[in-house]
């Protein structure tokens, strides 16, 4: 969502060395320092200030390459991430799906997830999947495979997901 690593993080320390020092108590002094640093690197003064913090993870400015995301899309991605995180740490997962669940069952089989599939109604299917915490090895890989089911599950109109 935010576009990856800062492009010019390598020169951030050099920029700070040119710009920072004694406190700039007035706007003219601050702007003059930014202009000197900009000239040294061949950049516009407006590009210098974001570079001051480009190599500090907690101080790095957030850049949104496609502009501000829609609130609904951001909430959906956050929900998906939270559910996948819980599934990756599960002991057992139970999924009940109404309607066509062919893609879900094929994905379970393709990833080699330990599961039991049963019909609970004429159009309802139940998958009992062993979670990664019930295994002894390769729990990270298995957890990622199990988490891959969540986006497929989200395409169904009616489903229930129980995570133990």
mmCIF file of C-alpha atoms in Angstrom:
data_model
loop_
_atom_site.group_PDB
_atom_site.id
_atom_site.type_symbol
_atom_site.label_atom_id
_atom_site.label_comp_id
_atom_site.label_asym_id
_atom_site.label_seq_id
_atom_site.Cartn_x
_atom_site.Cartn_y
_atom_site.Cartn_z
ATOM 1 C CA UNK A 1 0.000 0.000 0.000
ATOM 2 C CA UNK A 2 2.806 2.485 0.717
ATOM 3 C CA UNK A 3 5.226 1.712 -2.084
ATOM 4 C CA UNK A 4 8.256 -0.035 -0.634
ATOM 5 C CA UNK A 5 11.661 1.253 0.479
ATOM 6 C CA UNK A 6 12.834 4.860 0.199
ATOM 7 C CA UNK A 7 14.795 5.423 -2.990
ATOM 8 C CA UNK A 8 17.378 7.756 -1.549
ATOM 9 C CA UNK A 9 17.939 6.352 1.921
ATOM 10 C CA UNK A 10 21.674 6.063 1.223
ATOM 11 C CA UNK A 11 22.226 9.811 1.191
ATOM 12 C CA UNK A 12 20.047 10.614 4.221
ATOM 13 C CA UNK A 13 23.015 10.855 6.632
ATOM 14 C CA UNK A 14 24.865 13.182 4.298
ATOM 15 C CA UNK A 15 21.774 15.379 3.955
ATOM 16 C CA UNK A 16 21.382 15.543 7.744
ATOM 17 C CA UNK A 17 25.058 16.514 8.087
ATOM 18 C CA UNK A 18 24.509 19.471 5.728
ATOM 19 C CA UNK A 19 21.146 20.615 7.053
ATOM 20 C CA UNK A 20 21.193 19.897 10.776
ATOM 21 C CA UNK A 21 23.562 21.438 13.284
ATOM 22 C CA UNK A 22 22.895 24.479 15.419
ATOM 23 C CA UNK A 23 19.142 25.104 15.695
ATOM 24 C CA UNK A 24 17.659 27.212 12.940
ATOM 25 C CA UNK A 25 15.546 29.628 14.936
ATOM 26 C CA UNK A 26 14.059 31.458 11.973
ATOM 27 C CA UNK A 27 12.556 30.417 8.652
ATOM 28 C CA UNK A 28 15.248 32.105 6.514
ATOM 29 C CA UNK A 29 18.087 30.167 8.179
ATOM 30 C CA UNK A 30 16.215 26.895 7.773
ATOM 31 C CA UNK A 31 15.427 27.562 4.102
ATOM 32 C CA UNK A 32 19.035 28.596 3.433
ATOM 33 C CA UNK A 33 20.318 25.308 4.875
ATOM 34 C CA UNK A 34 17.878 23.327 2.750
ATOM 35 C CA UNK A 35 19.000 25.235 -0.369
ATOM 36 C CA UNK A 36 22.695 24.539 0.358
ATOM 37 C CA UNK A 37 21.979 20.819 0.769
ATOM 38 C CA UNK A 38 19.826 20.796 -2.374
ATOM 39 C CA UNK A 39 22.602 22.410 -4.397
ATOM 40 C CA UNK A 40 25.156 19.891 -3.072
ATOM 41 C CA UNK A 41 23.030 16.957 -4.261
ATOM 42 C CA UNK A 42 21.573 18.583 -7.371
ATOM 43 C CA UNK A 43 18.012 18.394 -6.085
ATOM 44 C CA UNK A 44 15.164 20.824 -5.570
ATOM 45 C CA UNK A 45 14.938 22.264 -2.012
ATOM 46 C CA UNK A 46 11.475 20.704 -1.607
ATOM 47 C CA UNK A 47 13.004 17.226 -2.141
ATOM 48 C CA UNK A 48 15.578 17.619 0.627
ATOM 49 C CA UNK A 49 13.380 17.631 3.728
ATOM 50 C CA UNK A 50 11.876 14.138 3.171
ATOM 51 C CA UNK A 51 15.419 12.812 2.658
ATOM 52 C CA UNK A 52 16.439 13.891 6.153
ATOM 53 C CA UNK A 53 14.681 10.871 7.639
ATOM 54 C CA UNK A 54 14.758 8.395 4.725
ATOM 55 C CA UNK A 55 17.007 5.864 6.471
ATOM 56 C CA UNK A 56 15.225 5.886 9.849
ATOM 57 C CA UNK A 57 12.377 3.371 9.802
ATOM 58 C CA UNK A 58 10.338 5.063 12.517
ATOM 59 C CA UNK A 59 10.854 8.557 11.113
ATOM 60 C CA UNK A 60 10.463 7.830 7.399
ATOM 61 C CA UNK A 61 7.705 9.808 5.678
ATOM 62 C CA UNK A 62 4.918 7.636 4.329
ATOM 63 C CA UNK A 63 4.635 7.843 0.553
ATOM 64 C CA UNK A 64 1.437 6.742 -1.129
ATOM 65 C CA UNK A 65 2.257 6.225 -4.816
ATOM 66 C CA UNK A 66 -1.390 5.953 -5.869
ATOM 67 C CA UNK A 67 -2.743 8.583 -3.485
ATOM 68 C CA UNK A 68 -4.775 7.939 -0.374
ATOM 69 C CA UNK A 69 -6.511 4.535 -0.491
ATOM 70 C CA UNK A 70 -10.258 4.296 -0.077
ATOM 71 C CA UNK A 71 -11.304 3.621 3.517
ATOM 72 C CA UNK A 72 -13.302 0.517 2.531
ATOM 73 C CA UNK A 73 -10.353 -1.018 0.674
ATOM 74 C CA UNK A 74 -7.980 -0.281 3.527
ATOM 75 C CA UNK A 75 -10.409 -1.785 6.071
ATOM 76 C CA UNK A 76 -10.841 -4.884 3.902
ATOM 77 C CA UNK A 77 -7.064 -5.353 3.615
ATOM 78 C CA UNK A 78 -6.635 -4.870 7.367
ATOM 79 C CA UNK A 79 -9.391 -7.408 8.112
ATOM 80 C CA UNK A 80 -7.874 -9.890 5.670
ATOM 81 C CA UNK A 81 -4.468 -9.481 7.308
ATOM 82 C CA UNK A 82 -5.890 -9.970 10.825
ATOM 83 C CA UNK A 83 -7.793 -13.115 9.848
ATOM 84 C CA UNK A 84 -4.826 -14.574 7.970
ATOM 85 C CA UNK A 85 -2.593 -13.868 10.962
ATOM 86 C CA UNK A 86 -4.983 -15.747 13.260
ATOM 87 C CA UNK A 87 -5.244 -18.671 10.816
ATOM 88 C CA UNK A 88 -1.444 -18.914 10.577
ATOM 89 C CA UNK A 89 -1.317 -19.456 14.362
ATOM 90 C CA UNK A 90 -4.264 -21.850 14.641
ATOM 91 C CA UNK A 91 -4.403 -25.311 16.136
ATOM 92 C CA UNK A 92 -7.494 -26.193 14.110
ATOM 93 C CA UNK A 93 -9.692 -24.423 11.560
ATOM 94 C CA UNK A 94 -13.299 -25.254 10.700
ATOM 95 C CA UNK A 95 -14.873 -23.774 7.585
ATOM 96 C CA UNK A 96 -18.535 -24.129 6.600
ATOM 97 C CA UNK A 97 -19.440 -22.884 3.136
ATOM 98 C CA UNK A 98 -22.785 -22.659 1.371
ATOM 99 C CA UNK A 99 -22.797 -22.981 -2.377
ATOM 100 C CA UNK A 100 -20.010 -23.978 -4.742
ATOM 101 C CA UNK A 101 -16.839 -24.736 -2.772
ATOM 102 C CA UNK A 102 -14.883 -26.492 -5.523
ATOM 103 C CA UNK A 103 -12.071 -23.932 -5.631
ATOM 104 C CA UNK A 104 -11.711 -24.020 -1.855
ATOM 105 C CA UNK A 105 -11.488 -27.833 -1.763
ATOM 106 C CA UNK A 106 -9.058 -27.889 -4.714
ATOM 107 C CA UNK A 107 -6.826 -25.358 -2.956
ATOM 108 C CA UNK A 108 -6.821 -27.419 0.251
ATOM 109 C CA UNK A 109 -5.769 -30.472 -1.773
ATOM 110 C CA UNK A 110 -3.205 -28.576 -3.885
ATOM 111 C CA UNK A 111 -1.423 -27.178 -0.815
ATOM 112 C CA UNK A 112 -1.505 -30.564 0.916
ATOM 113 C CA UNK A 113 -3.377 -29.334 3.964
ATOM 114 C CA UNK A 114 -4.440 -32.027 6.417
ATOM 115 C CA UNK A 115 -8.231 -31.869 6.273
ATOM 116 C CA UNK A 116 -11.554 -33.666 6.379
ATOM 117 C CA UNK A 117 -14.347 -32.615 4.024
ATOM 118 C CA UNK A 118 -17.979 -33.477 4.755
ATOM 119 C CA UNK A 119 -21.471 -32.412 3.680
ATOM 120 C CA UNK A 120 -23.643 -30.911 6.421
ATOM 121 C CA UNK A 121 -26.566 -30.048 4.147
ATOM 122 C CA UNK A 122 -27.645 -30.197 0.515
ATOM 123 C CA UNK A 123 -25.558 -27.120 -0.393
ATOM 124 C CA UNK A 124 -23.335 -26.822 2.690
ATOM 125 C CA UNK A 125 -19.821 -28.183 2.964
ATOM 126 C CA UNK A 126 -17.629 -28.393 6.064
ATOM 127 C CA UNK A 127 -13.836 -28.508 6.039
ATOM 128 C CA UNK A 128 -11.991 -29.412 9.231
ATOM 129 C CA UNK A 129 -8.368 -28.416 8.662
ATOM 130 C CA UNK A 130 -5.508 -29.171 11.011
ATOM 131 C CA UNK A 131 -3.732 -25.947 11.951
ATOM 132 C CA UNK A 132 0.016 -25.344 11.872
ATOM 133 C CA UNK A 133 0.334 -25.414 15.668
ATOM 134 C CA UNK A 134 -0.831 -29.029 15.689
ATOM 135 C CA UNK A 135 2.192 -30.013 13.579
ATOM 136 C CA UNK A 136 5.807 -30.596 14.577
ATOM 137 C CA UNK A 137 7.694 -29.127 11.615
ATOM 138 C CA UNK A 138 7.245 -26.708 8.679
ATOM 139 C CA UNK A 139 4.641 -24.758 10.625
ATOM 140 C CA UNK A 140 5.457 -21.443 8.907
ATOM 141 C CA UNK A 141 5.038 -22.874 5.414
ATOM 142 C CA UNK A 142 1.893 -24.746 6.412
ATOM 143 C CA UNK A 143 0.505 -21.599 8.078
ATOM 144 C CA UNK A 144 1.049 -19.575 4.907
ATOM 145 C CA UNK A 145 -0.715 -22.236 2.845
ATOM 146 C CA UNK A 146 -3.637 -22.256 5.269
ATOM 147 C CA UNK A 147 -3.828 -18.443 5.226
ATOM 148 C CA UNK A 148 -4.120 -18.590 1.415
ATOM 149 C CA UNK A 149 -7.623 -20.037 1.888
ATOM 150 C CA UNK A 150 -8.952 -16.820 3.459
ATOM 151 C CA UNK A 151 -9.184 -14.709 0.248
ATOM 152 C CA UNK A 152 -10.893 -17.629 -1.518
ATOM 153 C CA UNK A 153 -13.314 -17.973 1.378
ATOM 154 C CA UNK A 154 -14.114 -14.249 1.255
ATOM 155 C CA UNK A 155 -15.594 -14.668 -2.242
ATOM 156 C CA UNK A 156 -18.433 -16.799 -0.843
ATOM 157 C CA UNK A 157 -21.695 -15.114 0.095
ATOM 158 C CA UNK A 158 -22.280 -17.369 3.106
ATOM 159 C CA UNK A 159 -19.541 -18.948 5.178
ATOM 160 C CA UNK A 160 -18.479 -19.537 8.769
ATOM 161 C CA UNK A 161 -14.874 -19.660 9.913
ATOM 162 C CA UNK A 162 -13.931 -21.018 13.330
ATOM 163 C CA UNK A 163 -10.336 -20.748 14.486
ATOM 164 C CA UNK A 164 -9.103 -22.653 17.510
#
